[in-house]
Tab-separated table of C-alpha atoms in Angstrom:
chain	number	residue	atom	x	y	z
A	604	MET	CA	101.571	67.268	-127.815
A	605	SER	CA	99.858	70.348	-129.233
A	606	SER	CA	101.755	72.638	-131.570
A	607	PRO	CA	102.887	76.001	-130.116
A	608	LEU	CA	101.151	79.177	-131.229
A	609	SER	CA	102.842	81.219	-133.928
A	610	SER	CA	103.877	84.586	-132.534
A	611	ARG	CA	103.761	86.108	-136.020
A	612	LYS	CA	100.187	84.944	-136.708
A	613	THR	CA	99.073	85.930	-133.223
A	614	ALA	CA	100.483	89.438	-133.588
A	615	ALA	CA	98.901	89.786	-137.028
A	616	ALA	CA	95.515	88.668	-135.647
A	617	LEU	CA	95.766	91.169	-132.784
A	618	ARG	CA	96.694	93.982	-135.150
A	619	THR	CA	93.773	93.111	-137.435
A	620	SER	CA	91.367	92.948	-134.483
A	621	ALA	CA	92.604	96.301	-133.163
A	622	ARG	CA	92.242	97.943	-136.563
A	623	VAL	CA	88.735	96.550	-137.104
A	624	SER	CA	87.709	97.566	-133.575
A	625	ALA	CA	88.992	101.104	-134.102
A	626	GLU	CA	87.200	101.397	-137.440
A	627	LEU	CA	83.979	100.032	-135.920
A	628	LEU	CA	84.282	102.471	-133.026
A	629	LEU	CA	84.624	105.366	-135.477
A	630	VAL	CA	81.518	104.188	-137.349
A	631	LEU	CA	79.561	103.984	-134.079
A	632	VAL	CA	80.731	107.463	-133.065
A	633	ALA	CA	79.696	108.839	-136.444
A	634	ALA	CA	76.277	107.158	-136.096
A	635	ALA	CA	75.846	108.577	-132.585
A	636	VAL	CA	76.715	112.073	-133.811
A	637	ALA	CA	74.276	111.709	-136.707
A	638	LEU	CA	71.499	110.629	-134.316
A	639	TRP	CA	72.308	113.528	-131.989
A	640	VAL	CA	72.115	116.007	-134.877
A	641	LEU	CA	68.864	114.361	-135.989
A	642	GLY	CA	67.433	114.813	-132.516
A	643	ARG	CA	68.423	118.471	-132.420
A	644	MET	CA	66.752	118.990	-135.816
A	645	TRP	CA	63.676	116.899	-135.018
A	646	SER	CA	61.274	119.840	-135.286
A	647	VAL	CA	62.256	120.038	-138.968
A	648	VAL	CA	62.901	116.351	-139.646
A	649	TRP	CA	59.542	115.163	-138.304
A	650	PRO	CA	57.429	117.284	-140.717
A	651	LEU	CA	59.764	116.126	-143.500
A	652	ILE	CA	59.107	112.464	-142.629
A	653	VAL	CA	55.361	113.035	-142.396
A	654	GLY	CA	55.407	114.869	-145.711
A	655	LEU	CA	57.188	111.909	-147.316
A	656	PHE	CA	54.636	109.459	-145.888
A	657	LEU	CA	51.751	111.589	-147.147
A	658	THR	CA	53.427	111.892	-150.533
A	659	THR	CA	53.737	108.105	-150.870
A	660	LEU	CA	49.986	107.812	-150.262
A	661	THR	CA	48.943	110.591	-152.648
A	662	TRP	CA	51.564	110.238	-155.390
A	663	PRO	CA	49.567	107.683	-157.464
A	664	LEU	CA	46.711	110.209	-157.855
A	665	ALA	CA	49.110	113.053	-158.712
A	666	ARG	CA	50.926	110.828	-161.222
A	667	PHE	CA	47.598	109.912	-162.834
A	668	LEU	CA	46.686	113.581	-163.260
A	669	ARG	CA	50.123	114.471	-164.633
A	670	ARG	CA	49.941	111.665	-167.185
A	671	HIS	CA	46.610	113.051	-168.393
A	672	GLY	CA	48.046	116.456	-169.208
A	673	TRP	CA	47.646	118.349	-165.944
A	674	TRP	CA	50.375	120.840	-165.086
A	675	PRO	CA	52.526	119.637	-162.165
A	676	ALA	CA	51.574	122.607	-159.964
A	677	LEU	CA	47.856	122.168	-160.683
A	678	ALA	CA	47.943	118.412	-160.059
A	679	ALA	CA	49.858	118.898	-156.803
A	680	SER	CA	47.431	121.626	-155.676
A	681	VAL	CA	44.342	119.508	-156.369
A	682	VAL	CA	45.790	116.447	-154.626
A	683	THR	CA	46.918	118.503	-151.623
A	684	VAL	CA	43.489	120.105	-151.210
A	685	PHE	CA	41.839	116.703	-151.589
A	686	ALA	CA	44.128	115.209	-148.914
A	687	LEU	CA	43.404	118.163	-146.630
A	688	LEU	CA	39.645	117.676	-147.039
A	689	VAL	CA	39.936	113.955	-146.376
A	690	GLY	CA	42.011	114.604	-143.267
A	691	ALA	CA	39.541	117.198	-142.009
A	692	GLY	CA	36.683	114.770	-142.624
A	693	ILE	CA	38.448	112.044	-140.675
A	694	VAL	CA	39.044	114.404	-137.769
A	695	ALA	CA	35.437	115.587	-137.789
A	696	LEU	CA	33.756	112.201	-138.232
A	697	ILE	CA	36.100	109.859	-136.375
A	698	ALA	CA	38.771	111.547	-134.283
A	699	VAL	CA	36.391	113.702	-132.246
A	700	PRO	CA	34.068	110.827	-131.203
A	701	VAL	CA	37.059	108.603	-130.490
A	702	ALA	CA	38.655	111.293	-128.347
A	703	ASP	CA	35.394	111.639	-126.423
A	704	GLN	CA	35.284	107.891	-125.786
A	705	SER	CA	38.989	107.371	-125.122
A	706	GLY	CA	38.476	107.596	-121.359
A	707	GLU	CA	35.722	104.984	-121.504
A	708	LEU	CA	37.970	102.803	-123.659
A	709	ALA	CA	40.784	102.981	-121.116
A	710	ASP	CA	38.397	102.230	-118.220
A	711	ARG	CA	36.970	99.174	-119.998
A	712	VAL	CA	40.433	97.797	-120.776
A	713	VAL	CA	41.492	98.266	-117.143
A	714	ALA	CA	38.286	96.589	-115.946
A	715	GLY	CA	38.953	93.689	-118.294
A	716	ILE	CA	42.466	93.222	-116.953
A	717	ASP	CA	41.109	93.232	-113.386
A	718	LYS	CA	38.564	90.597	-114.344
A	719	LEU	CA	41.264	88.423	-115.908
A	720	ARG	CA	43.348	88.793	-112.758
A	721	GLU	CA	40.432	87.712	-110.568
A	722	TRP	CA	39.862	84.692	-112.801
A	723	ALA	CA	43.549	83.730	-112.640
A	724	ALA	CA	43.510	84.010	-108.842
A	725	GLY	CA	40.702	81.444	-108.572
A	726	PRO	CA	40.613	77.755	-109.434
A	727	PRO	CA	42.094	76.030	-111.302
A	728	LEU	CA	45.096	78.388	-111.623
A	729	ASN	CA	45.084	79.818	-108.073
A	730	ILE	CA	47.779	82.329	-108.922
A	731	GLY	CA	48.471	84.377	-105.821
A	732	ASP	CA	52.086	85.443	-106.176
A	733	ASP	CA	52.574	88.971	-104.868
A	734	GLN	CA	55.088	89.806	-107.580
A	735	ILE	CA	52.620	88.867	-110.338
A	736	THR	CA	49.897	90.871	-108.648
A	737	GLY	CA	52.211	93.847	-108.291
A	738	ALA	CA	53.220	93.605	-111.944
A	739	LEU	CA	49.573	93.498	-113.014
A	740	ASP	CA	48.774	96.494	-110.820
A	741	SER	CA	51.650	98.419	-112.322
A	742	ALA	CA	50.580	97.474	-115.847
A	743	THR	CA	47.001	98.476	-115.063
A	744	ASP	CA	48.084	101.870	-113.743
A	745	ARG	CA	50.269	102.532	-116.761
A	746	LEU	CA	47.539	101.417	-119.138
A	747	GLN	CA	44.969	103.619	-117.431
A	748	ASP	CA	47.300	106.597	-117.681
A	749	SER	CA	48.398	106.047	-121.261
A	750	VAL	CA	45.777	104.215	-123.324
A	751	GLY	CA	43.546	107.251	-123.693
A	752	SER	CA	46.348	109.467	-124.884
A	753	VAL	CA	47.762	106.764	-127.167
A	754	VAL	CA	44.398	106.137	-128.843
A	755	THR	CA	43.668	109.848	-129.192
A	756	THR	CA	47.099	110.571	-130.659
A	757	ALA	CA	47.085	107.595	-133.033
A	758	VAL	CA	43.634	108.322	-134.453
A	759	THR	CA	44.439	111.927	-135.313
A	760	GLY	CA	46.858	110.762	-137.981
A	761	VAL	CA	50.559	110.436	-137.357
A	762	SER	CA	51.238	110.735	-133.648
A	763	THR	CA	52.607	114.116	-132.550
A	764	VAL	CA	52.112	115.877	-135.918
A	765	VAL	CA	48.737	117.307	-134.996
A	766	ASN	CA	49.968	118.468	-131.592
A	767	GLY	CA	51.112	121.661	-133.338
A	768	VAL	CA	49.491	123.509	-136.213
A	769	VAL	CA	52.880	124.587	-137.513
A	770	THR	CA	54.020	120.999	-137.919
A	771	ALA	CA	50.854	120.078	-139.819
A	772	VAL	CA	51.176	123.077	-142.120
A	773	LEU	CA	54.838	122.316	-142.807
A	774	ALA	CA	53.992	118.686	-143.652
A	775	LEU	CA	51.274	119.773	-146.078
A	776	PHE	CA	53.510	122.337	-147.789
A	777	LEU	CA	56.307	119.783	-148.092
A	778	MET	CA	53.874	117.270	-149.564
A	779	PHE	CA	52.805	119.853	-152.154
A	780	PHE	CA	56.401	120.522	-153.208
A	781	PHE	CA	57.240	116.807	-153.269
A	782	LEU	CA	54.243	116.162	-155.529
A	783	LYS	CA	55.085	119.096	-157.795
A	784	ASP	CA	58.867	118.777	-158.053
A	785	GLY	CA	59.487	115.175	-156.985
A	786	PRO	CA	60.378	113.764	-160.440
A	787	ARG	CA	62.992	116.523	-160.881
A	788	PHE	CA	64.720	115.796	-157.576
A	789	LEU	CA	66.934	112.899	-158.650
A	790	PRO	CA	68.242	114.602	-161.825
A	791	TRP	CA	68.979	117.711	-159.760
A	792	LEU	CA	70.724	115.607	-157.108
A	793	THR	CA	72.804	113.885	-159.777
A	794	ARG	CA	74.072	117.247	-161.044
A	795	GLN	CA	75.050	118.377	-157.541
A	796	LEU	CA	77.140	115.346	-156.527
A	797	PRO	CA	80.700	114.578	-157.629
A	798	GLY	CA	82.135	111.316	-158.946
A	799	ARG	CA	80.477	108.046	-157.996
A	800	PHE	CA	78.184	109.822	-155.555
A	801	ALA	CA	76.292	111.144	-158.568
A	802	THR	CA	75.342	107.543	-159.396
A	803	ASP	CA	75.209	105.802	-156.019
A	804	ILE	CA	73.150	108.241	-153.940
A	805	PRO	CA	70.357	108.804	-156.532
A	806	GLU	CA	70.119	105.029	-157.053
A	807	VAL	CA	69.826	104.362	-153.319
A	808	ALA	CA	67.293	107.190	-152.994
A	809	SER	CA	65.211	105.758	-155.841
A	810	ARG	CA	65.182	102.269	-154.330
A	811	SER	CA	64.405	103.609	-150.860
A	812	TRP	CA	61.509	105.673	-152.206
A	813	ALA	CA	60.061	102.627	-153.990
A	814	THR	CA	60.346	100.517	-150.830
A	815	LEU	CA	58.864	103.215	-148.614
A	816	GLY	CA	55.960	103.815	-150.991
A	817	ALA	CA	55.173	100.105	-151.281
A	818	PHE	CA	55.206	99.719	-147.498
A	819	VAL	CA	53.040	102.741	-146.651
A	820	ARG	CA	50.411	102.165	-149.340
A	821	SER	CA	50.105	98.433	-148.731
A	822	GLN	CA	49.930	98.810	-144.955
A	823	ALA	CA	47.296	101.535	-145.281
A	824	PHE	CA	45.107	99.396	-147.525
A	825	VAL	CA	45.549	96.230	-145.468
A	826	GLY	CA	44.871	98.206	-142.284
A	827	LEU	CA	41.684	99.569	-143.845
A	828	LEU	CA	40.527	96.056	-144.725
A	829	ASP	CA	41.306	94.828	-141.196
A	830	ALA	CA	39.432	97.745	-139.643
A	831	VAL	CA	36.360	97.225	-141.852
A	832	PHE	CA	36.071	93.472	-141.328
A	833	ILE	CA	36.878	93.487	-137.613
A	834	GLY	CA	34.661	96.527	-137.035
A	835	LEU	CA	31.817	94.800	-138.886
A	836	GLY	CA	32.222	91.716	-136.705
A	837	LEU	CA	32.238	93.810	-133.529
A	838	TRP	CA	29.117	95.669	-134.697
A	839	ILE	CA	27.257	92.420	-135.425
A	840	LEU	CA	28.113	91.068	-131.957
A	841	GLY	CA	27.012	94.309	-130.308
A	842	VAL	CA	30.395	95.114	-128.780
A	843	PRO	CA	30.586	98.768	-127.654
A	844	LEU	CA	33.149	101.267	-128.887
A	845	VAL	CA	33.140	99.805	-132.410
A	846	LEU	CA	34.413	103.000	-134.067
A	847	PRO	CA	37.371	103.547	-131.694
A	848	LEU	CA	38.352	99.879	-131.980
A	849	ALA	CA	38.173	99.962	-135.787
A	850	VAL	CA	40.328	103.090	-135.892
A	851	LEU	CA	42.778	101.552	-133.434
A	852	THR	CA	42.995	98.462	-135.685
A	853	PHE	CA	43.734	100.630	-138.725
A	854	VAL	CA	46.473	102.628	-137.008
A	855	CYS	CA	48.061	99.532	-135.424
A	856	ALA	CA	48.416	97.998	-138.898
A	857	PHE	CA	51.391	100.347	-139.415
A	858	VAL	CA	53.196	98.573	-136.546
A	859	PRO	CA	53.611	95.001	-137.848
A	860	ILE	CA	53.132	92.043	-135.470
A	861	VAL	CA	52.991	94.069	-132.254
A	862	GLY	CA	50.222	96.371	-133.499
A	863	ALA	CA	47.894	93.515	-134.457
A	864	LEU	CA	48.434	91.796	-131.099
A	865	PHE	CA	47.732	95.001	-129.174
A	866	ALA	CA	44.569	95.918	-131.116
A	867	GLY	CA	43.236	92.365	-130.880
A	868	PHE	CA	43.936	92.216	-127.153
A	869	VAL	CA	42.034	95.460	-126.524
A	870	ALA	CA	39.036	94.291	-128.584
A	871	VAL	CA	38.841	90.910	-126.817
A	872	VAL	CA	39.141	92.476	-123.354
A	873	ILE	CA	36.365	95.004	-124.060
A	874	ALA	CA	34.120	92.248	-125.424
A	875	LEU	CA	34.824	90.157	-122.312
A	876	VAL	CA	33.905	92.966	-119.953
A	877	SER	CA	30.851	94.174	-121.871
A	878	ASN	CA	29.327	91.034	-123.420
A	879	GLY	CA	30.763	88.066	-121.558
A	880	LEU	CA	33.081	85.156	-122.286
A	881	MET	CA	31.220	83.739	-125.314
A	882	ASP	CA	31.282	87.021	-127.261
A	883	ALA	CA	34.926	87.532	-126.293
A	884	LEU	CA	35.760	84.123	-127.811
A	885	LEU	CA	33.793	85.034	-130.946
A	886	VAL	CA	35.699	88.316	-131.221
A	887	LEU	CA	38.960	86.400	-130.846
A	888	ALA	CA	37.877	84.010	-133.613
A	889	ILE	CA	36.965	86.928	-135.906
A	890	ILE	CA	40.343	88.584	-135.320
A	891	ILE	CA	42.229	85.333	-135.990
A	892	VAL	CA	40.295	84.721	-139.239
A	893	VAL	CA	40.849	88.297	-140.454
A	894	GLN	CA	44.555	88.155	-139.574
A	895	GLN	CA	44.916	84.855	-141.443
A	896	LEU	CA	43.174	86.332	-144.478
A	897	GLU	CA	45.472	89.355	-144.251
A	898	GLY	CA	48.658	87.309	-144.012
A	899	ASN	CA	47.771	84.683	-146.622
A	900	VAL	CA	45.499	86.520	-149.092
A	901	PHE	CA	45.458	90.324	-148.773
A	902	GLN	CA	49.143	90.941	-148.122
A	903	PRO	CA	50.515	88.797	-151.000
A	904	MET	CA	47.960	90.275	-153.414
A	905	ILE	CA	48.633	93.898	-152.464
A	906	GLN	CA	52.383	93.706	-151.943
A	907	SER	CA	53.969	92.476	-155.155
A	908	ARG	CA	57.281	92.175	-153.326
A	909	GLY	CA	58.107	92.127	-149.670
A	910	LEU	CA	60.382	94.373	-147.713
A	911	GLY	CA	63.046	91.683	-147.533
A	912	LEU	CA	62.961	91.651	-143.730
A	913	HIS	CA	62.624	88.550	-141.589
A	914	ALA	CA	59.767	88.539	-139.067
A	915	ALA	CA	62.288	88.442	-136.208
A	916	VAL	CA	64.011	91.543	-137.591
A	917	VAL	CA	60.650	93.316	-137.811
A	918	LEU	CA	59.801	92.397	-134.222
A	919	LEU	CA	63.184	93.550	-132.910
A	920	ALA	CA	62.962	96.780	-134.921
A	921	VAL	CA	59.509	97.600	-133.527
A	922	THR	CA	60.649	96.816	-129.985
A	923	LEU	CA	63.775	98.955	-130.317
A	924	GLY	CA	61.901	101.825	-131.940
A	925	GLY	CA	59.226	101.782	-129.256
A	926	SER	CA	61.784	101.777	-126.443
A	927	LEU	CA	63.724	104.660	-127.998
A	928	ALA	CA	60.911	106.930	-129.184
A	929	GLY	CA	57.578	105.520	-128.023
A	930	VAL	CA	54.692	105.456	-130.505
A	931	VAL	CA	56.636	107.475	-133.076
A	932	GLY	CA	59.540	105.023	-132.891
A	933	SER	CA	57.205	102.057	-133.360
A	934	LEU	CA	55.628	103.656	-136.426
A	935	LEU	CA	58.986	104.500	-138.014
A	936	ALA	CA	60.882	101.340	-137.020
A	937	VAL	CA	59.915	99.097	-139.949
A	938	PRO	CA	60.276	101.750	-142.711
A	939	VAL	CA	63.687	102.732	-141.329
A	940	ALA	CA	64.752	99.079	-141.138
A	941	ALA	CA	63.554	98.526	-144.720
A	942	VAL	CA	65.513	101.554	-145.982
A	943	LEU	CA	68.624	100.369	-144.123
A	944	ALA	CA	68.191	96.974	-145.780
A	945	VAL	CA	68.024	98.688	-149.182
A	946	ILE	CA	71.249	100.579	-148.446
A	947	TRP	CA	72.977	97.413	-147.214
A	948	ASN	CA	71.923	95.408	-150.285
A	949	TYR	CA	73.203	98.154	-152.587
A	950	LEU	CA	76.533	98.256	-150.762
A	951	ARG	CA	76.821	94.491	-151.101
A	952	GLU	CA	76.178	94.767	-154.823
A	953	GLN	CA	78.985	97.300	-155.161
A	954	LEU	CA	81.436	95.381	-152.973
A	955	VAL	CA	80.995	91.948	-154.542
A	956	GLU	CA	83.998	90.927	-156.589
A	957	GLU	CA	83.277	90.224	-160.221
A	958	PRO	CA	84.194	86.678	-161.311
A	959	ARG	CA	87.624	86.752	-162.953
A	960	GLU	CA	88.081	85.222	-166.377
A	961	PRO	CA	90.783	82.537	-166.148
A	962	GLU	CA	93.861	83.057	-168.237
A	963	PRO	CA	94.382	80.567	-171.089
A	964	GLU	CA	97.313	78.948	-169.275
A	965	GLU	CA	95.108	78.452	-166.174
A	966	LEU	CA	92.473	76.418	-168.054
A	967	PRO	CA	92.505	72.628	-167.481
A	968	GLU	CA	93.814	70.592	-170.334
A	969	GLY	CA	91.124	69.902	-172.925
A	970	SER	CA	88.828	72.770	-171.794
A	971	PRO	CA	87.421	75.011	-174.545
A	972	ALA	CA	88.822	78.528	-174.681
A	973	PRO	CA	86.439	81.298	-173.534
A	974	SER	CA	84.622	83.045	-176.365
């Protein structure tokens, strides 16, 4: 016969569950309000985020100049002008041709999908399900409507930034001030905060900045290597649209896992349509080799330490970010997840109980007394 439930323990468990549920609900409400405020302030927050990303890329050069005796304002001005010239050169030499060919790129991808569908409908697969055909038609229509705009937007830099001149100017000005006054920010923040906040928030900010900088710089360099090697392979095989595909590969490197799959799929489909099955298989082999070199050689050499995120967490973060905010959400998903992981790890460090020294009377008989 089973023992009866304890009414006292049951009531205590219900009270604990109710209290935890109420506290969790308050946290979720606070998070929802914060996201709502963030959305209302997005016209200001987005240039701030872009300015931070640009600062992580250009800070090593500014730090080098400052260490060699340059005034902070002069170093920041030179680096900002240099970044502006590089960006203008990219737009002039790459973005304009890619934008001109984006329609052709979308048409070739759609034609490739149609060819794959025709092959699947024949022997030996003989796939003729109306639902699958309808899904492919829907995917084709969406791809035809969106690929051109996605490629054009991605190549110009950071998604919607260049859609408005004001946003671009704000990002550049913020980058200049971050480069000039960045090292003074944490001491200033420490003086403005009371109590433990003066220690905790600057420490979290410092760790988050280090993680964000490591991610952006490493992904940019690895993406550049991927684009060069894959673009070289496409050029040797005579695949058309080499420049747009190389740029697409570079941009997709900032969206881990999903970005590489998407860029590789587009390259293989275009090679299949333009050059035939054999060249498409060669392109697939080139992409696999480059991705293996990236994952096993380039990434460990460039990133001295990882982001501390499991691959499944990265995949879920990219999926969630893309569903919530499209291309911008996919680009920001992994950095945001990495910063949240930094905050969580710091909270765990602060909440862990320190091991308690046993009292002398608690020591087992014969044990040496603690020094």
